Amino acid sequence: MMKQIVEKAEQLLELGGIKKEIAFLVISGVSLIVSILGWPSLPFDPAWVAIVLCGIPIIMEAIIGLVTAFDIKADLLVSLALIASVCIGEDFAAGEVAFIMQLGALLEDLTVARARAGIEKLVHLTPQTARVLTGGTETILPAEQVKVGDRIRVLPGETVPVDGVILQGETSINQAVMTGESLPVDKTVGDEVSSGTVNQFGAFEMRAAKVGEDSSIQRMIRLVQSADAGKAKIVGLADKWATWIVVIALSAAALTWLITGEIIRAVTILVVFCPCALVLATPTAIMAAIGNATKHGFLVREGDALERLAKVSRITFDKTGTLTYGAPKVTACKSVSGYSGEELFTLAAAAEQLSEHPLGRAVVRSYRAEGGKPLPTAENFRMLPGEGVSAVVAGRQILAGNRKLLSKTEAFPLPPALEAETDQYLSEGSTVIYIAADGVLAGYLVLSDTVREESRQMIAQLSRLGVRPVLLTGDNPSAAGAIARQLQIGEVHAGCLPEDKLNCIDAYQKSGSSVCMIGDGINDAPALKKADVGIAMGGVGSDIAVEAADIALVDDEIKELPHLLALSRRMMTTIKLNLTFSMALNFLAIALAMTGLLGPVVGALVHNAGSVLVIINSALLLKWRKRMQPSA
């Protein structure tokens, strides 16, 4: 019952949002101006309007905190200063303290609101309805009622209700909410679409794959809702200091009163020594940094993650899907007969266009990505499980597959020189698809998981920041070494199982290194959890990896990683500056108050100006960006 009463009281103390806070501050500000002008016709000091509107909520909150949790924080000292000022007849000083305290609180609210604005819009973009097709009939249902496998129609201008795959139609999708891409992305049959993205042009039909809480937009919302600056260790440190400052301020005020006999000096000490700037120093900086990170594609689950990231000396990377795109792509096409490379690629893609195998799809996708001509029709198509495909293309019998397919016939044996050539690709982790036309070996395609374009520059910038990159991968040593050489990564651990990655990170930590892990797969989840900071690729990564991480990279743009690291260090610098400034200002003000050089009114102005400066300094983090020198 007591808990319910407290909760009700806390609800009553809320001023109804920023608009009401602004209204109360305007009224209080006008009343203080009238008070200082000394309007003679009023039966009471107008400063009491500010005391009631701004001061009473502070006093009530202090009482509730003290009674329910013995919470000795800034509100208690502010309340004592207010009450003491009123008791000695300094109504204007009391109103001024209350007014500027609430002004500081409003500035903090605006800072936090601006910091969260970029990610909270996801909540408002959650699709509400879906056009579900059943037996040719269209029914509009709430989006949460869509089931996996439902066929859904999406019209131009509508938001995609759930994650799924396009079954019919072509369109362009605005994916800015999920990836930050400024231009729409063309989509056609077989392409995946995410909930919360917007259909720009043509209507299409899709099959629901992830619905409800499993959808992309809901997963991102859960990450947003878990973001909390209050969990950072340094916040607790500031609160601890604030408690001791309350004790010191009360003791100093009492001693000053006893020694000088002037209660106004004691009241001034209470006014100037409220640790408001100290308490505001950390959460405003953390929330501003989280807001900055959000604009660069990172969803930070808690401020503590940024605090820990600032201390990182090693960053361990998974390879596939992190430093590379995680999808095979045709990287070489070699003809060993009379066909040109373009003709060979066309024949292979045409034969594979009906294949459901991931490698076959990769061949077709790569062909289209390079702007190839429309593919000729494939006739008499057959899947050869474990070997490849067979089809008639433009009157030619085409076989496309692995070495096992070649070994089943003597019509086109693999020459030793060609075998050695393809073995080199295989040793580097690539896949080779051999192509035969009318019983004659025509050539081969090489498929590789290609390095992200931004990876090299990102690794170079991390090195310049004094962080050592490490490659942790399950690939064979040859493939891992090839990637490491391209990116100039000195430390490589290949053939890693999940427990091997875990043990590597544990060894680094025991040697005194603070480690950040970046990965995307289920097998990375233990390492993400073990590392001091875990960063998951939120776009291509598995749900388990994202849940295990402290930070999610929504658009998979790892080029922003150096910015995040530099931002975390800048955040810690800002916090330390805020704490140092607020402590120095408090001790200077109390010294002036003890000697009588500072009265309650001026003291309130000096003290609360410090709070405003701390908030402004923190707000600078919202648009901060370190200038990174591009790699050569």
XYZ file of C-alpha atoms in Angstrom:
632
model
C 0.000 0.000 0.000
C 2.854 2.333 0.942
C 4.517 1.616 -2.398
C 1.330 2.501 -4.253
C 1.036 5.757 -2.304
C 4.630 6.651 -3.129
C 4.126 5.838 -6.810
C 0.970 7.970 -6.843
C 2.817 10.834 -5.177
C 5.606 10.590 -7.721
C 3.054 10.714 -10.531
C 1.470 13.809 -8.984
C 4.888 15.469 -8.772
C 5.430 15.108 -12.521
C 4.813 18.426 -14.269
C 3.236 16.864 -17.306
C 6.139 17.118 -19.743
C 8.437 19.702 -21.191
C 5.644 22.061 -22.298
C 4.298 22.356 -18.766
C 7.847 22.823 -17.417
C 8.385 25.687 -19.841
C 5.047 27.266 -18.887
C 5.880 27.071 -15.178
C 9.336 28.522 -15.774
C 7.921 31.451 -17.767
C 5.411 32.258 -15.015
C 8.107 31.900 -12.341
C 10.533 34.077 -14.303
C 7.948 36.846 -14.655
C 7.173 36.659 -10.921
C 10.864 37.025 -10.041
C 11.159 40.091 -12.314
C 8.117 41.626 -10.614
C 9.652 40.805 -7.219
C 13.002 42.420 -7.937
C 11.207 45.550 -9.237
C 9.558 45.770 -5.813
C 5.947 46.141 -7.006
C 4.251 47.909 -4.019
C 0.609 47.126 -4.793
C 0.853 43.335 -4.236
C -0.025 41.901 -0.780
C 2.790 39.273 -1.012
C 6.226 38.909 -2.553
C 5.737 37.660 -6.150
C 8.812 35.451 -5.660
C 6.470 33.065 -3.846
C 5.023 32.093 -7.240
C 8.429 30.708 -8.208
C 8.807 29.044 -4.806
C 5.462 27.270 -5.190
C 5.725 26.285 -8.866
C 9.411 25.347 -8.916
C 10.372 24.826 -5.286
C 7.589 22.639 -3.888
C 8.183 19.794 -6.421
C 11.861 19.780 -5.413
C 11.014 19.641 -1.697
C 8.400 16.900 -2.184
C 10.793 14.768 -4.217
C 13.509 15.175 -1.579
C 11.112 14.109 1.194
C 9.928 11.056 -0.750
C 13.515 10.004 -1.504
C 14.594 10.488 2.104
C 11.619 8.633 3.624
C 11.442 5.718 1.181
C 15.138 5.052 0.489
C 17.103 7.378 2.786
C 18.347 8.901 -0.448
C 20.577 11.841 0.486
C 21.104 13.629 -2.801
C 21.075 17.120 -4.266
C 17.338 17.616 -3.752
C 17.768 17.450 0.039
C 20.396 20.194 0.131
C 18.388 22.348 -2.284
C 15.293 21.906 -0.122
C 17.183 22.937 3.013
C 18.531 25.993 1.183
C 15.005 26.935 0.055
C 13.490 26.542 3.499
C 16.362 28.365 5.202
C 16.140 31.266 2.750
C 12.402 31.619 3.391
C 12.938 31.486 7.178
C 15.351 34.424 7.127
C 13.121 36.420 4.777
C 15.188 35.944 1.613
C 12.138 35.076 -0.515
C 13.742 36.242 -3.740
C 16.825 34.057 -3.145
C 14.573 31.061 -2.461
C 12.569 31.684 -5.638
C 15.748 32.210 -7.643
C 17.275 28.928 -6.435
C 14.082 27.033 -7.271
C 13.772 28.720 -10.675
C 17.349 28.074 -11.797
C 17.264 24.491 -10.459
C 14.217 23.755 -12.598
C 15.811 25.586 -15.532
C 18.795 23.246 -15.229
C 16.449 20.265 -15.070
C 14.650 21.474 -18.205
C 17.948 21.854 -20.071
C 18.875 18.299 -19.053
C 15.483 17.036 -20.277
C 15.953 18.807 -23.597
C 19.460 17.360 -23.961
C 18.240 13.843 -23.227
C 15.204 14.252 -25.485
C 17.381 15.412 -28.354
C 19.818 12.581 -27.756
C 17.073 9.960 -27.867
C 15.134 11.500 -30.758
C 17.072 9.656 -33.432
C 16.246 6.216 -32.013
C 12.845 6.708 -30.415
C 11.327 7.460 -33.820
C 11.582 3.733 -34.450
C 8.771 3.208 -31.971
C 6.487 5.540 -33.929
C 7.348 3.828 -37.196
C 6.071 0.434 -36.047
C 3.586 -0.806 -38.689
C 0.010 -0.980 -37.416
C -1.759 -3.036 -40.112
C -1.033 -5.562 -42.876
C -2.870 -6.606 -46.069
C -3.047 -10.395 -45.711
C -4.035 -12.436 -48.796
C -6.059 -15.579 -48.194
C -7.449 -17.486 -51.176
C -7.302 -14.383 -53.356
C -9.140 -12.285 -50.751
C -7.384 -9.311 -49.140
C -7.973 -8.733 -45.414
C -6.544 -5.855 -43.409
C -5.347 -7.182 -40.042
C -3.384 -5.691 -37.138
C 0.317 -6.244 -37.825
C 0.745 -8.260 -34.619
C -1.741 -10.866 -35.919
C 0.358 -11.733 -39.003
C 1.749 -15.277 -38.884
C 4.903 -16.743 -40.393
C 4.137 -17.902 -43.942
C 1.243 -15.461 -44.545
C 1.127 -13.875 -47.985
C 1.048 -10.079 -47.699
C 0.489 -7.311 -50.231
C 2.264 -3.974 -49.758
C 1.115 -0.956 -51.776
C 3.224 2.086 -52.767
C 3.799 4.436 -49.834
C 2.982 1.795 -47.210
C 5.285 0.548 -44.468
C 6.393 -3.072 -44.691
C 4.546 -4.713 -41.754
C 6.878 -7.680 -41.040
C 10.162 -9.153 -42.221
C 9.809 -11.354 -45.287
C 10.737 -12.287 -48.849
C 9.225 -10.806 -52.030
C 7.195 -13.369 -53.993
C 5.840 -11.155 -56.759
C 6.541 -7.665 -58.075
C 9.403 -5.192 -58.210
C 9.843 -1.978 -56.222
C 12.249 0.324 -54.416
C 12.405 0.342 -50.630
C 13.420 3.251 -48.415
C 15.543 1.535 -45.741
C 16.753 4.713 -44.009
C 15.135 3.818 -40.705
C 17.129 0.576 -40.516
C 20.331 1.261 -42.451
C 20.611 5.048 -42.789
C 20.826 4.754 -46.593
C 19.671 7.986 -48.205
C 18.648 6.390 -51.518
C 15.938 3.718 -52.006
C 17.114 0.175 -52.722
C 15.667 -1.763 -55.663
C 13.982 -5.032 -54.685
C 12.607 -7.900 -56.756
C 11.435 -11.503 -56.368
C 13.567 -13.364 -53.825
C 14.866 -10.238 -52.073
C 14.361 -9.765 -48.355
C 12.482 -6.772 -46.929
C 12.422 -5.566 -43.319
C 9.559 -4.296 -41.199
C 9.485 -0.536 -40.707
C 10.957 0.196 -44.150
C 8.801 2.052 -46.680
C 7.667 0.839 -50.112
C 8.386 3.674 -52.540
C 6.915 2.686 -55.907
C 5.415 -0.586 -57.144
C 3.063 -2.888 -55.268
C 4.469 -6.305 -54.335
C 3.504 -9.473 -52.535
C 5.684 -11.075 -49.880
C 5.824 -14.074 -47.585
C 6.113 -13.289 -43.847
C 9.318 -14.709 -42.347
C 9.714 -12.895 -39.007
C 6.678 -11.466 -37.244
C 5.787 -9.750 -33.976
C 8.663 -9.477 -31.523
C 11.008 -11.270 -33.941
C 10.776 -8.593 -36.630
C 13.660 -6.212 -37.311
C 11.839 -3.098 -36.127
C 10.795 -4.712 -32.852
C 14.305 -5.961 -32.214
C 15.661 -2.464 -32.671
C 12.958 -1.048 -30.389
C 13.951 -3.471 -27.644
C 17.516 -2.242 -27.939
C 16.338 1.363 -27.766
C 14.259 0.734 -24.666
C 17.203 -0.930 -22.946
C 19.452 2.117 -23.420
C 20.052 3.547 -19.952
C 22.760 5.955 -18.892
C 22.060 5.244 -15.232
C 23.955 1.941 -15.301
C 27.384 3.428 -15.863
C 29.794 2.926 -12.964
C 30.908 6.538 -13.100
C 27.296 7.658 -12.472
C 27.333 5.793 -9.156
C 30.643 7.492 -8.312
C 29.133 10.925 -8.903
C 26.146 10.043 -6.710
C 28.516 8.917 -3.963
C 30.362 12.213 -4.130
C 27.080 14.088 -4.042
C 26.121 12.345 -0.792
C 29.394 13.322 0.880
C 29.084 16.888 -0.380
C 25.683 17.148 1.295
C 27.280 16.125 4.584
C 30.214 18.548 4.105
C 27.890 21.417 3.182
C 25.692 20.909 6.243
C 28.751 20.725 8.498
C 30.308 23.853 6.948
C 27.034 25.766 7.257
C 26.635 24.787 10.906
C 30.240 25.697 11.813
C 30.025 29.026 9.957
C 26.821 29.902 11.864
C 28.391 28.957 15.191
C 31.633 30.848 14.553
C 30.269 34.016 12.906
C 26.781 34.084 14.360
C 25.490 35.145 10.903
C 22.826 32.733 9.687
C 22.767 34.366 6.250
C 26.291 33.045 5.626
C 25.165 29.552 6.588
C 22.194 29.795 4.223
C 24.459 31.026 1.424
C 26.706 27.972 1.913
C 23.671 25.688 1.521
C 22.647 27.570 -1.612
C 26.040 27.520 -3.352
C 27.092 24.026 -2.292
C 24.172 22.104 -3.805
C 25.932 19.428 -5.940
C 23.630 19.929 -8.901
C 26.376 20.396 -11.475
C 28.155 17.327 -10.120
C 25.050 15.151 -10.442
C 24.297 16.500 -13.943
C 27.895 16.108 -15.129
C 27.766 12.407 -15.995
C 24.250 11.443 -17.212
C 23.996 14.401 -19.592
C 27.362 13.525 -21.162
C 26.449 9.844 -21.485
C 23.055 10.497 -23.050
C 24.512 13.043 -25.460
C 27.184 10.511 -26.480
C 24.515 7.825 -26.955
C 22.605 10.253 -29.185
C 25.742 10.933 -31.216
C 26.434 7.196 -31.567
C 22.865 6.625 -32.733
C 23.281 9.082 -35.601
C 26.274 7.047 -36.734
C 24.397 3.743 -36.753
C 25.105 2.413 -33.243
C 22.467 1.461 -30.695
C 24.095 1.622 -27.251
C 22.259 -0.502 -24.705
C 23.774 1.230 -21.674
C 26.128 4.095 -20.917
C 28.456 1.711 -19.104
C 29.387 0.226 -22.485
C 30.827 3.542 -23.677
C 32.715 3.951 -20.411
C 34.283 0.494 -20.860
C 34.938 1.082 -24.571
C 37.073 4.112 -23.740
C 39.560 1.787 -21.970
C 39.818 -0.812 -24.765
C 43.340 -1.655 -25.991
C 42.478 -4.597 -28.285
C 39.579 -5.127 -30.693
C 38.958 -8.705 -31.810
C 37.088 -9.246 -35.070
C 35.185 -12.177 -36.438
C 35.867 -12.398 -40.183
C 32.776 -13.552 -42.045
C 30.017 -10.941 -42.066
C 32.122 -8.490 -40.059
C 35.306 -7.638 -41.942
C 33.851 -9.319 -45.034
C 30.363 -9.123 -46.508
C 29.497 -12.658 -45.436
C 28.078 -13.556 -48.877
C 30.002 -15.273 -51.698
C 30.673 -13.243 -54.809
C 32.245 -14.147 -58.139
C 35.777 -12.755 -57.920
C 37.343 -14.478 -60.941
C 36.165 -15.983 -64.217
C 38.656 -17.866 -66.396
C 37.990 -19.482 -69.746
C 40.108 -22.434 -70.914
C 38.402 -22.848 -74.281
C 37.249 -20.606 -77.084
C 34.679 -18.783 -74.946
C 35.310 -15.246 -73.732
C 35.087 -14.558 -70.031
C 31.785 -12.718 -70.524
C 30.295 -15.640 -72.505
C 31.421 -18.145 -69.890
C 29.898 -16.063 -67.060
C 26.627 -15.744 -69.010
C 26.386 -19.513 -69.632
C 27.107 -20.273 -65.962
C 24.592 -17.735 -64.644
C 21.926 -18.917 -67.101
C 22.394 -22.544 -66.000
C 22.241 -21.541 -62.323
C 19.262 -19.151 -62.552
C 16.787 -21.873 -61.500
C 19.059 -23.261 -58.780
C 18.076 -22.995 -55.120
C 21.624 -23.628 -53.934
C 23.277 -20.607 -52.197
C 26.296 -20.777 -54.521
C 24.070 -20.906 -57.600
C 22.167 -17.885 -56.346
C 25.477 -16.127 -55.673
C 26.552 -16.648 -59.287
C 23.311 -15.155 -60.620
C 23.431 -12.292 -58.116
C 27.031 -11.458 -59.084
C 26.175 -11.560 -62.792
C 23.310 -9.115 -62.340
C 25.375 -6.893 -60.053
C 27.917 -6.458 -62.860
C 25.168 -5.335 -65.218
C 25.154 -8.429 -67.412
C 22.736 -8.823 -70.336
C 19.363 -10.524 -69.764
C 19.997 -14.230 -69.215
C 18.921 -16.724 -71.889
C 16.343 -19.333 -70.893
C 17.575 -22.520 -69.213
C 15.858 -25.682 -70.475
C 15.889 -29.248 -69.137
C 17.237 -27.925 -65.828
C 18.331 -30.548 -63.295
C 19.811 -30.256 -59.823
C 22.638 -32.731 -59.208
C 22.757 -32.960 -55.383
C 26.250 -32.571 -54.004
C 27.682 -31.907 -57.466
C 26.054 -28.974 -59.303
C 23.467 -28.351 -62.015
C 22.760 -29.368 -65.601
C 20.790 -27.333 -68.189
C 20.514 -26.570 -71.882
C 21.360 -22.913 -72.580
C 21.200 -21.469 -76.093
C 21.339 -24.988 -77.520
C 24.427 -25.977 -75.482
C 24.477 -28.640 -72.765
C 25.914 -26.870 -69.735
C 27.263 -28.480 -66.576
C 28.232 -26.272 -63.616
C 29.534 -27.758 -60.396
C 32.415 -28.965 -58.258
C 35.345 -31.287 -58.959
C 33.205 -34.287 -58.049
C 31.019 -33.524 -61.072
C 34.092 -33.523 -63.325
C 35.426 -36.784 -61.911
C 32.256 -38.633 -62.965
C 33.111 -38.287 -66.631
C 36.283 -38.641 -68.666
C 35.066 -36.220 -71.329
C 36.772 -33.258 -69.758
C 39.582 -34.254 -67.354
C 41.172 -31.487 -65.267
C 44.689 -30.671 -66.583
C 47.430 -30.693 -63.882
C 48.285 -27.023 -64.416
C 44.648 -26.015 -64.089
C 44.264 -28.206 -61.021
C 47.205 -26.480 -59.320
C 45.746 -23.089 -60.266
C 42.341 -23.839 -58.746
C 43.913 -25.506 -55.695
C 45.511 -22.161 -54.884
C 42.071 -20.540 -54.784
C 40.717 -23.381 -52.657
C 43.585 -23.027 -50.169
C 42.609 -19.384 -49.629
C 39.068 -20.331 -48.675
C 37.449 -19.646 -52.046
C 34.998 -21.918 -53.886
C 35.523 -23.021 -57.489
C 32.651 -23.847 -59.888
C 33.792 -25.646 -63.035
C 31.863 -25.046 -66.265
C 31.547 -27.567 -69.128
C 29.804 -26.944 -72.467
C 28.814 -29.808 -74.756
C 31.153 -32.209 -72.977
C 34.201 -29.923 -73.070
C 35.717 -28.139 -70.078
C 35.055 -24.441 -70.743
C 36.529 -22.795 -67.643
C 35.733 -21.991 -64.043
C 34.338 -19.335 -61.704
C 35.839 -18.420 -58.330
C 33.522 -17.373 -55.524
C 34.912 -15.652 -52.443
C 33.646 -13.819 -49.407
C 34.973 -10.362 -50.260
C 36.450 -7.868 -47.833
C 34.241 -4.880 -47.051
C 35.429 -1.774 -48.880
C 35.700 0.181 -45.647
C 37.546 -2.487 -43.623
C 41.105 -1.484 -44.578
C 40.637 2.192 -43.687
C 38.788 1.289 -40.493
C 41.623 -0.989 -39.308
C 44.217 1.695 -40.106
C 42.289 4.335 -38.149
C 41.922 2.025 -35.134
C 45.683 1.476 -35.165
C 46.238 5.246 -35.183
C 43.994 5.471 -32.112
C 46.354 3.091 -30.323
C 44.097 0.025 -30.469
C 45.458 -3.316 -31.665
C 43.219 -5.264 -34.105
C 43.012 -9.065 -33.764
C 41.374 -11.547 -36.163
C 39.437 -14.436 -34.572
C 37.937 -16.743 -37.196
C 36.831 -20.299 -37.745
C 38.331 -20.285 -41.259
C 41.465 -22.240 -42.130
C 44.837 -20.543 -41.595
C 45.367 -19.866 -45.320
C 42.038 -18.067 -45.745
C 42.475 -16.162 -42.468
C 46.033 -15.175 -43.405
C 44.930 -13.890 -46.803
C 42.333 -11.595 -45.217
C 44.744 -10.461 -42.493
C 47.375 -9.523 -45.085
C 44.862 -7.475 -47.055
C 43.860 -5.558 -43.929
C 47.321 -5.459 -42.307
C 46.175 -7.241 -39.162
C 49.173 -8.619 -37.282
C 47.489 -10.995 -34.832
C 45.475 -13.867 -36.307
C 43.793 -16.836 -34.614
C 42.358 -19.236 -37.233
C 40.260 -22.390 -36.956
C 38.534 -21.048 -33.829
C 35.522 -22.793 -32.346
C 33.275 -20.683 -30.057
C 35.180 -21.849 -26.971
C 38.499 -20.974 -28.663
C 37.376 -17.375 -29.201
C 36.255 -17.268 -25.584
C 39.638 -18.559 -24.377
C 41.554 -16.077 -26.551
C 39.637 -13.141 -25.078
C 40.082 -14.522 -21.556
C 43.841 -14.785 -22.124
C 44.036 -11.184 -23.323
C 42.064 -9.994 -20.295
C 44.303 -11.914 -17.890
C 47.324 -10.261 -19.492
C 45.867 -6.855 -18.637
C 44.230 -5.912 -21.941
C 40.719 -4.536 -22.122
C 39.040 -6.260 -25.078
C 36.234 -5.323 -27.459
C 34.725 -8.126 -29.581
C 32.904 -7.526 -32.874
C 30.922 -10.357 -34.458
C 27.690 -11.310 -36.140
C 26.945 -15.028 -35.790
C 25.513 -17.301 -33.141
C 29.005 -18.722 -32.645
C 30.203 -15.234 -31.656
C 27.675 -14.820 -28.822
C 29.874 -16.317 -26.041
C 32.824 -14.121 -27.065
C 30.583 -11.025 -27.266
C 29.398 -11.723 -23.735
C 32.895 -12.434 -22.397
C 34.551 -9.332 -23.859
C 34.682 -6.075 -21.901
C 32.548 -4.599 -24.704
C 30.613 -6.622 -27.294
C 29.507 -5.046 -30.581
C 27.149 -7.060 -32.824
C 26.411 -6.498 -36.501
C 22.723 -5.711 -36.088
C 21.832 -5.954 -39.775
C 23.368 -9.283 -40.785
C 23.940 -10.603 -37.281
C 21.896 -13.276 -35.548
C 19.384 -12.405 -32.836
C 21.474 -14.262 -30.267
C 24.594 -12.251 -31.144
C 22.692 -8.969 -30.876
C 21.208 -9.911 -27.501
C 24.646 -10.890 -26.165
C 26.271 -7.612 -27.218
C 26.430 -4.260 -25.425
C 26.189 -2.266 -28.676
C 24.477 -3.096 -31.981
C 25.667 -1.719 -35.317
C 22.351 -1.315 -37.140
C 23.544 -0.620 -40.684
C 26.698 -2.800 -40.533
C 28.829 0.202 -41.576
C 31.968 -0.748 -39.657
C 33.747 2.334 -41.029
C 32.127 4.246 -38.141
C 33.824 2.070 -35.497
C 36.835 4.421 -35.051
C 34.368 7.279 -34.482
C 32.601 5.273 -31.760
C 35.895 4.539 -30.007
C 37.024 8.175 -30.233
C 33.575 9.302 -29.047
C 33.757 7.093 -25.955
C 37.105 8.638 -25.032
C 35.774 12.128 -25.670
C 32.771 11.321 -23.462
C 35.057 10.348 -20.576
C 37.084 13.542 -21.056
C 33.863 15.584 -20.976
C 32.713 13.839 -17.796
C 36.048 14.459 -16.071
C 35.985 18.125 -17.118
C 32.418 18.461 -15.850
C 33.272 16.846 -12.508
C 36.428 18.916 -12.041
C 34.660 22.162 -12.933
C 31.669 21.502 -10.676
C 33.850 20.518 -7.697
C 36.130 23.546 -8.125
C 33.150 25.894 -8.435
C 31.515 24.442 -5.316
C 34.634 24.844 -3.143
C 35.318 28.357 -4.454
C 31.733 29.400 -3.784
C 31.714 27.980 -0.252
C 34.949 29.812 0.565
C 33.425 33.101 -0.612
C 30.213 32.383 1.289
C 32.077 31.628 4.562
C 33.906 34.966 4.333
C 30.678 36.828 3.616
C 31.693 37.924 0.114
C 28.849 35.981 -1.462
C 25.188 36.445 -0.517
C 22.308 33.993 -1.106
C 21.029 35.700 -4.285
C 24.378 36.033 -6.073
C 25.416 32.638 -4.704
C 22.370 31.019 -6.305
C 23.213 32.646 -9.628
C 26.866 31.504 -9.530
C 26.028 27.956 -8.472
C 23.255 27.343 -10.965
C 25.212 28.976 -13.770
C 27.688 26.144 -13.182
C 24.936 23.590 -13.761
C 23.932 25.275 -17.008
C 27.557 25.331 -18.238
C 27.953 21.620 -17.440
C 24.832 20.756 -19.442
C 25.950 22.910 -22.389
C 29.383 21.260 -22.340
C 27.746 17.814 -22.404
C 25.390 18.835 -25.219
C 28.427 19.571 -27.415
C 28.908 15.791 -27.649
C 25.737 15.490 -29.728
C 27.471 16.802 -32.861
C 31.070 15.976 -31.972
C 33.140 14.121 -34.571
C 36.856 13.444 -34.573
C 38.642 14.278 -37.798
C 40.089 10.991 -39.041
C 43.058 11.023 -41.431
C 42.231 8.711 -44.371
C 44.527 5.758 -44.896
C 46.932 5.819 -47.776
